[in-house]
Short mmCIF file of C-alpha atoms and ligand atoms in Angstrom, two decimals:
data_model
loop_
_atom_site.label_atom_id
_atom_site.label_comp_id
_atom_site.label_asym_id
_atom_site.label_seq_id
_atom_site.Cartn_x
_atom_site.Cartn_y
_atom_site.Cartn_z
CA MET A 16 -188.17 167.39 4.95
CA SER A 17 -187.09 165.16 2.10
CA ASP A 18 -188.42 161.77 1.07
CA GLU A 19 -184.90 160.53 0.53
CA SER A 20 -183.03 158.49 3.07
CA TYR A 21 -179.47 157.45 3.73
CA LEU A 22 -177.59 154.80 5.68
CA SER A 23 -176.75 156.54 8.93
CA ARG A 24 -175.19 153.60 10.79
CA ALA A 25 -174.35 150.01 9.99
CA HIS A 26 -172.76 147.18 11.88
CA TYR A 27 -173.07 143.43 11.62
CA GLY A 28 -171.54 140.23 12.90
CA LYS A 29 -172.23 136.96 14.70
CA ASP A 30 -174.31 136.59 17.83
CA LYS A 31 -174.60 133.70 20.30
CA VAL A 32 -171.36 131.95 19.40
CA ARG A 33 -171.08 129.27 22.06
CA VAL A 34 -167.59 128.11 22.88
CA PHE A 35 -166.05 125.92 25.57
CA ARG A 36 -162.30 125.75 26.12
CA ILE A 37 -160.13 123.38 28.18
CA VAL A 38 -156.68 124.53 29.25
CA ARG A 39 -154.80 121.45 30.47
CA GLU A 40 -152.29 122.19 33.19
CA GLY A 41 -151.05 118.65 33.89
CA ALA A 42 -153.75 116.69 35.66
CA ALA A 43 -155.61 119.86 36.58
CA HIS A 44 -157.74 121.52 33.97
CA ARG A 45 -159.11 125.02 33.70
CA VAL A 46 -162.29 125.47 31.71
CA VAL A 47 -164.38 128.37 30.46
CA GLU A 48 -167.71 128.48 28.67
CA TYR A 49 -168.59 131.65 26.79
CA ASN A 50 -171.37 133.12 24.68
CA VAL A 51 -169.70 135.53 22.29
CA THR A 52 -171.09 138.32 20.10
CA ALA A 53 -168.80 139.97 17.54
CA LEU A 54 -169.98 142.97 15.51
CA VAL A 55 -167.94 145.15 13.17
CA GLU A 56 -168.22 148.62 11.68
CA GLY A 57 -166.27 150.21 8.82
CA ASP A 58 -166.37 150.85 5.09
CA ILE A 59 -169.22 148.44 4.53
CA ASP A 60 -171.97 150.78 3.33
CA VAL A 61 -172.02 149.41 -0.22
CA SER A 62 -173.04 145.99 1.06
CA TYR A 63 -176.29 147.63 2.14
CA THR A 64 -176.71 150.30 -0.50
CA GLN A 65 -175.26 148.60 -3.65
CA ALA A 66 -175.72 144.90 -2.83
CA ASP A 67 -171.92 144.71 -3.08
CA ASN A 68 -170.63 141.84 -0.93
CA SER A 69 -166.98 142.43 -1.82
CA VAL A 70 -166.62 144.33 1.48
CA VAL A 71 -168.29 141.66 3.58
CA VAL A 72 -166.33 139.40 5.92
CA ALA A 73 -168.94 136.66 6.25
CA THR A 74 -170.39 136.33 9.73
CA ASP A 75 -169.50 132.65 9.36
CA SER A 76 -165.83 133.66 9.06
CA MET A 77 -166.19 135.81 12.18
CA LYS A 78 -167.47 132.76 14.04
CA ASN A 79 -164.40 130.85 12.84
CA ILE A 80 -162.10 133.64 14.05
CA ILE A 81 -163.68 133.32 17.49
CA TYR A 82 -162.96 129.55 17.49
CA TYR A 83 -159.45 130.15 16.13
CA LEU A 84 -158.66 132.57 18.95
CA ALA A 85 -160.31 130.29 21.52
CA LYS A 86 -157.66 127.75 20.44
CA THR A 87 -154.63 130.02 19.99
CA SER A 88 -155.06 133.09 22.19
CA PRO A 89 -153.01 133.19 25.39
CA HIS A 90 -155.82 135.38 26.75
CA VAL A 91 -158.71 132.94 26.40
CA LEU A 92 -159.26 132.43 30.13
CA SER A 93 -159.93 136.13 30.72
CA PRO A 94 -163.22 137.40 29.23
CA GLU A 95 -161.86 140.96 28.99
CA ARG A 96 -158.58 140.03 27.31
CA PHE A 97 -160.21 137.47 25.04
CA ALA A 98 -162.76 140.07 23.89
CA VAL A 99 -160.01 142.66 23.30
CA HIS A 100 -158.05 140.06 21.34
CA ILE A 101 -161.01 139.14 19.09
CA GLY A 102 -161.85 142.78 18.39
CA THR A 103 -158.24 143.79 17.75
CA HIS A 104 -157.78 140.80 15.46
CA LEU A 105 -160.80 141.78 13.36
CA VAL A 106 -159.82 145.42 12.87
CA SER A 107 -156.15 144.53 12.29
CA LYS A 108 -156.76 141.75 9.77
CA TYR A 109 -159.27 143.71 7.67
CA GLU A 110 -158.07 147.14 6.60
CA HIS A 111 -161.59 148.47 5.94
CA LEU A 112 -162.99 147.56 9.37
CA HIS A 113 -162.47 150.35 11.89
CA LYS A 114 -164.43 149.27 14.93
CA ALA A 115 -165.39 146.03 16.61
CA PHE A 116 -167.88 145.45 19.39
CA ILE A 117 -167.27 142.20 21.25
CA THR A 118 -169.37 140.84 24.08
CA VAL A 119 -168.27 137.79 26.02
CA GLU A 120 -170.64 136.27 28.54
CA LYS A 121 -169.07 133.78 30.92
CA LEU A 122 -171.14 130.96 32.41
CA ARG A 123 -170.34 129.61 35.84
CA TRP A 124 -168.47 126.31 36.21
CA ALA A 125 -167.10 125.69 39.72
CA ARG A 126 -164.95 122.74 40.77
CA ILE A 127 -166.87 120.00 42.60
CA PRO A 128 -165.72 119.78 46.24
CA ILE A 129 -164.76 116.25 47.34
CA VAL A 130 -165.27 115.64 51.04
CA ASN A 131 -163.39 112.78 52.71
CA ASP A 132 -163.56 112.20 56.46
CA PHE A 133 -160.67 113.81 58.35
CA GLU A 134 -159.20 115.37 55.22
CA PRO A 135 -159.45 118.95 54.03
CA VAL A 136 -162.02 119.43 51.27
CA LYS A 137 -160.39 118.96 47.86
CA LEU A 138 -161.59 120.68 44.72
CA HIS A 139 -161.78 118.18 41.89
CA PRO A 140 -159.23 118.84 39.13
CA HIS A 141 -161.58 118.26 36.18
CA SER A 142 -165.22 118.02 37.36
CA TYR A 143 -167.47 121.03 37.70
CA PHE A 144 -170.99 122.11 38.63
CA ARG A 145 -173.08 125.18 37.85
CA ASP A 146 -172.94 127.13 41.11
CA GLY A 147 -175.22 130.00 40.10
CA ASP A 148 -177.32 131.38 37.28
CA ASP A 149 -175.52 134.71 37.30
CA LYS A 150 -173.18 135.42 34.43
CA ARG A 151 -170.17 137.62 34.20
CA PHE A 152 -169.93 139.59 30.97
CA THR A 153 -167.68 142.04 29.23
CA SER A 154 -168.56 144.36 26.34
CA VAL A 155 -165.58 145.76 24.54
CA GLU A 156 -165.42 148.47 21.90
CA ILE A 157 -162.24 148.31 19.84
CA ASP A 158 -161.74 151.63 18.11
CA ALA A 159 -159.17 151.77 15.30
CA THR A 160 -160.56 154.90 13.64
CA LEU A 161 -157.27 156.70 14.43
CA GLY A 162 -155.26 153.93 12.72
CA LYS A 163 -154.31 150.31 13.29
CA ASP A 164 -151.35 151.42 15.40
CA SER A 165 -153.48 153.56 17.71
CA ILE A 166 -156.19 151.21 18.84
CA ILE A 167 -158.23 152.19 21.87
CA ALA A 168 -160.18 149.67 23.93
CA LYS A 169 -163.25 150.75 25.86
CA VAL A 170 -164.23 147.99 28.25
CA THR A 171 -167.48 147.67 30.17
CA SER A 172 -167.89 144.57 32.32
CA GLY A 173 -170.42 143.36 34.80
CA ILE A 174 -172.75 140.75 36.18
CA LYS A 175 -176.22 139.69 35.02
CA ASP A 176 -178.98 137.78 36.81
CA LEU A 177 -177.53 137.61 40.32
CA LEU A 178 -180.63 136.68 42.31
CA VAL A 179 -180.65 137.70 45.99
CA LEU A 180 -183.17 137.93 48.81
CA LYS A 181 -183.11 139.11 52.41
CA SER A 182 -185.95 138.33 54.81
CA THR A 183 -185.44 141.40 57.03
CA GLY A 184 -183.18 144.47 57.19
CA SER A 185 -185.25 146.33 54.59
CA ALA A 186 -187.83 149.10 55.03
CA PHE A 187 -189.75 151.46 52.79
CA GLU A 188 -191.25 154.53 54.49
CA ASN A 189 -191.81 158.27 54.04
CA PHE A 190 -192.62 158.09 50.33
CA ILE A 191 -195.21 160.41 48.73
CA ARG A 192 -198.74 159.76 49.97
CA ASP A 193 -201.62 161.06 47.89
CA GLU A 194 -204.89 159.92 46.34
CA TYR A 195 -203.05 157.21 44.35
CA THR A 196 -201.27 155.67 47.31
CA THR A 197 -202.40 152.26 48.50
CA LEU A 198 -198.99 150.90 49.57
CA VAL A 199 -198.54 150.84 53.35
CA GLU A 200 -195.30 151.99 54.93
CA VAL A 201 -193.26 149.13 56.35
CA ASN A 202 -190.18 149.10 58.57
CA ASP A 203 -189.55 145.43 57.86
CA ARG A 204 -190.06 143.67 54.55
CA ILE A 205 -188.56 141.14 52.17
CA PHE A 206 -186.09 142.61 49.68
CA SER A 207 -185.38 140.52 46.61
CA THR A 208 -183.82 141.51 43.32
CA SER A 209 -182.06 140.07 40.32
CA ILE A 210 -178.95 142.20 40.10
CA ASP A 211 -177.68 143.57 36.80
CA LEU A 212 -174.48 145.49 37.25
CA SER A 213 -172.09 147.04 34.76
CA TYR A 214 -168.88 149.02 35.32
CA VAL A 215 -166.92 151.06 32.83
CA TYR A 216 -163.12 150.93 32.86
CA ARG A 217 -160.95 153.86 31.89
CA PRO A 218 -160.13 153.41 28.16
CA PHE A 219 -156.65 152.14 27.33
CA ALA A 220 -154.39 151.73 24.28
CA VAL A 221 -153.93 148.26 22.77
CA PRO A 222 -150.46 147.62 21.33
CA PRO A 223 -150.39 146.81 17.59
CA LEU A 224 -150.65 143.09 16.87
CA LYS A 225 -147.60 141.10 15.82
CA ASP A 226 -147.40 139.67 12.27
CA ASP A 227 -149.24 136.52 13.33
CA LEU A 228 -152.02 138.74 14.71
CA LEU A 229 -151.36 137.48 18.21
CA LEU A 230 -151.77 139.92 21.03
CA GLU A 231 -148.63 139.53 23.10
CA LEU A 232 -149.13 141.58 26.19
CA GLU A 233 -148.06 140.42 29.61
CA VAL A 234 -150.37 140.58 32.57
CA THR A 235 -148.32 142.01 35.40
CA SER A 236 -148.86 141.67 39.12
CA GLU A 237 -149.74 145.38 39.05
CA ASP A 238 -152.67 144.63 36.72
CA ALA A 239 -153.99 142.06 39.15
CA LYS A 240 -153.37 144.24 42.21
CA GLU A 241 -154.69 147.46 40.76
CA GLY A 242 -157.60 145.87 38.91
CA THR A 243 -157.03 147.11 35.38
CA ALA A 244 -159.29 145.94 32.56
CA TRP A 245 -156.34 143.80 31.49
CA GLU A 246 -156.87 141.62 34.55
CA GLY A 247 -160.62 141.91 34.90
CA ASP A 248 -160.85 139.00 37.36
CA THR A 249 -159.78 141.28 40.20
CA VAL A 250 -162.58 143.80 39.65
CA ALA A 251 -165.12 141.08 38.83
CA ASP A 252 -164.39 139.35 42.16
CA ASN A 253 -164.46 142.69 44.01
CA ALA A 254 -167.71 143.80 42.41
CA ARG A 255 -169.51 140.54 43.20
CA LYS A 256 -168.24 140.56 46.80
CA ILE A 257 -169.14 144.24 47.38
CA THR A 258 -172.58 143.75 45.82
CA LEU A 259 -173.44 140.68 47.91
CA GLU A 260 -171.99 141.97 51.17
CA THR A 261 -173.58 145.41 50.88
CA PHE A 262 -176.91 143.80 50.08
CA ALA A 263 -176.61 141.55 53.14
CA LEU A 264 -175.27 144.11 55.61
CA ASP A 265 -177.13 147.30 54.67
CA GLU A 266 -180.17 148.27 56.76
CA SER A 267 -181.95 149.16 53.53
CA ALA A 268 -184.14 152.29 53.46
CA SER A 269 -185.03 151.57 49.82
CA VAL A 270 -183.69 149.79 46.76
CA GLN A 271 -182.41 153.20 45.61
CA ALA A 272 -180.37 153.83 48.78
CA THR A 273 -178.82 150.34 48.83
CA LEU A 274 -177.96 150.57 45.13
CA TYR A 275 -176.12 153.85 45.70
CA LYS A 276 -174.00 152.38 48.50
CA MET A 277 -172.99 149.39 46.38
CA ALA A 278 -171.97 151.58 43.46
CA GLN A 279 -170.01 154.03 45.63
CA LYS A 280 -168.00 151.18 47.13
CA ILE A 281 -167.15 149.74 43.73
CA ILE A 282 -165.81 153.11 42.56
CA ALA A 283 -163.87 153.65 45.80
CA THR A 284 -162.29 150.17 45.68
CA ASN A 285 -161.42 149.89 41.97
CA LYS A 286 -159.35 152.78 40.73
CA PHE A 287 -159.65 151.95 37.02
CA VAL A 288 -163.46 151.90 37.16
CA ASP A 289 -164.98 155.28 36.33
CA GLN A 290 -168.69 154.49 36.18
CA VAL A 291 -171.06 151.93 37.68
CA THR A 292 -174.64 151.19 36.64
CA TYR A 293 -177.04 148.96 38.55
CA THR A 294 -180.45 147.88 37.35
CA LEU A 295 -182.48 146.30 40.11
CA PRO A 296 -185.99 144.93 39.72
CA ASN A 297 -187.81 145.07 43.05
CA LYS A 298 -189.29 141.56 43.16
CA HIS A 299 -192.25 141.97 45.44
CA TYR A 300 -193.21 139.41 48.08
CA VAL A 301 -196.71 140.19 49.32
CA PRO A 302 -197.94 138.92 52.71
CA VAL A 303 -201.09 136.81 52.30
CA ASP A 304 -204.15 138.44 53.85
CA MET A 305 -205.44 135.92 56.45
CA LYS A 306 -207.75 138.28 58.31
CA TYR A 307 -210.79 136.29 57.19
CA MET A 308 -209.28 133.24 58.97
CA GLY A 309 -208.80 135.35 62.08
CA ILE A 310 -205.02 135.21 61.60
CA ASP A 311 -202.65 138.18 61.56
CA ASN A 312 -200.20 137.69 58.67
CA GLN A 313 -200.09 141.39 57.85
CA THR A 314 -198.23 143.27 60.58
CA PRO A 315 -194.56 143.12 59.56
CA SER A 316 -193.47 141.07 62.61
CA GLU A 317 -196.30 138.56 62.00
CA ALA A 318 -195.93 138.31 58.22
CA GLU A 319 -194.67 134.80 57.54
CA VAL A 320 -196.49 133.60 54.42
CA PHE A 321 -195.90 135.54 51.21
CA VAL A 322 -196.88 135.39 47.57
CA PRO A 323 -193.83 135.95 45.37
CA LEU A 324 -195.22 138.17 42.60
CA THR A 325 -193.97 137.45 39.10
CA ALA A 326 -195.26 140.76 37.83
CA PRO A 327 -195.35 143.66 38.08
CA SER A 328 -192.02 144.49 39.67
CA GLY A 329 -190.40 147.81 40.49
CA LEU A 330 -187.40 148.70 38.37
CA ILE A 331 -184.73 150.83 39.97
CA SER A 332 -181.66 151.91 38.03
CA ALA A 333 -178.86 154.44 38.43
CA THR A 334 -175.41 155.27 37.11
CA ILE A 335 -172.79 156.48 39.57
CA SER A 336 -169.69 158.18 38.15
CA ARG A 337 -166.27 159.06 39.49
CA HIS A 338 -165.78 162.82 40.08
O1 URC B 12 -187.30 150.39 47.62
C1 URC B 12 -188.33 150.79 47.04
N1 URC B 12 -188.29 151.85 46.20
C2 URC B 12 -189.38 152.33 45.53
O2 URC B 12 -189.28 153.32 44.77
C3 URC B 12 -190.60 151.66 45.74
N2 URC B 12 -191.85 151.85 45.26
C4 URC B 12 -192.64 150.89 45.79
O3 URC B 12 -193.86 150.73 45.55
N3 URC B 12 -191.92 150.10 46.62
C5 URC B 12 -190.64 150.55 46.60
N4 URC B 12 -189.52 150.14 47.24
#
């Protein structure tokens, strides 16, 4: 053992860059709101070890690159493509930067439905409401360590904070009973969780950027149909639908068993997704004990009044991978 130390890893960048973009398509607008994180890695050791800032792209400049690409990138409406574009731009513009890690979190803005008697519901062209607290995100690693002409993108996307609850169709029985067990077995209970889900796409090569550092890559109908990372909307829509429908339809034996079914379906339905991870807090709802009032609120079929517990919660997580 030596008393000396060395810099074993370094990366830096800008976090929590908030950006909103309008794309005007005639009278109809499309809007996105993102929280972006951009971190870079490369030949930057001396900025830590020698106080030498000559290798430092200021994090303020990185923020400006994010705004610049929010204005100029043809990919801005797709979190995955926008993130790949930001990361590829950083490692292509600066010779000494070899990797970029970009996270784009997308907030929900849905068109406000306008209901007029006897007319089909119309979605307003430029007014929106927040239709859920869940966020879609993508985390992209841009790896240019093999050269600026051989850039590999590793894309992981997912959903955070998707809060769900079902008031029946969930049981928890046959678990280990010993001297520590106080939990009673139930064949009918409330199941509520705040879903965190991430899925890993098969890595792909990013074409070298043009002279103006713009990423000119077409999205084909195959991308949309097959659900490549290049058209992440397809998989994002699939993953949300599978997660919600499986949660609703499964006669759940446990959080673990329902989680596994969701993940298996995502892998089976999305051929460019190789790995799925769910993290599910089990948000407990405890029936109030009303025995002292002479009221049965405890037997599962009679349990009607519950205390939603803030803490503690279970925490069930698993990663399911393609064979
Ligand atoms: O679905 C569940 N899985 C558990 O592992 C567990 N543990 C517990 O106390 N309740 C539950 N519920």
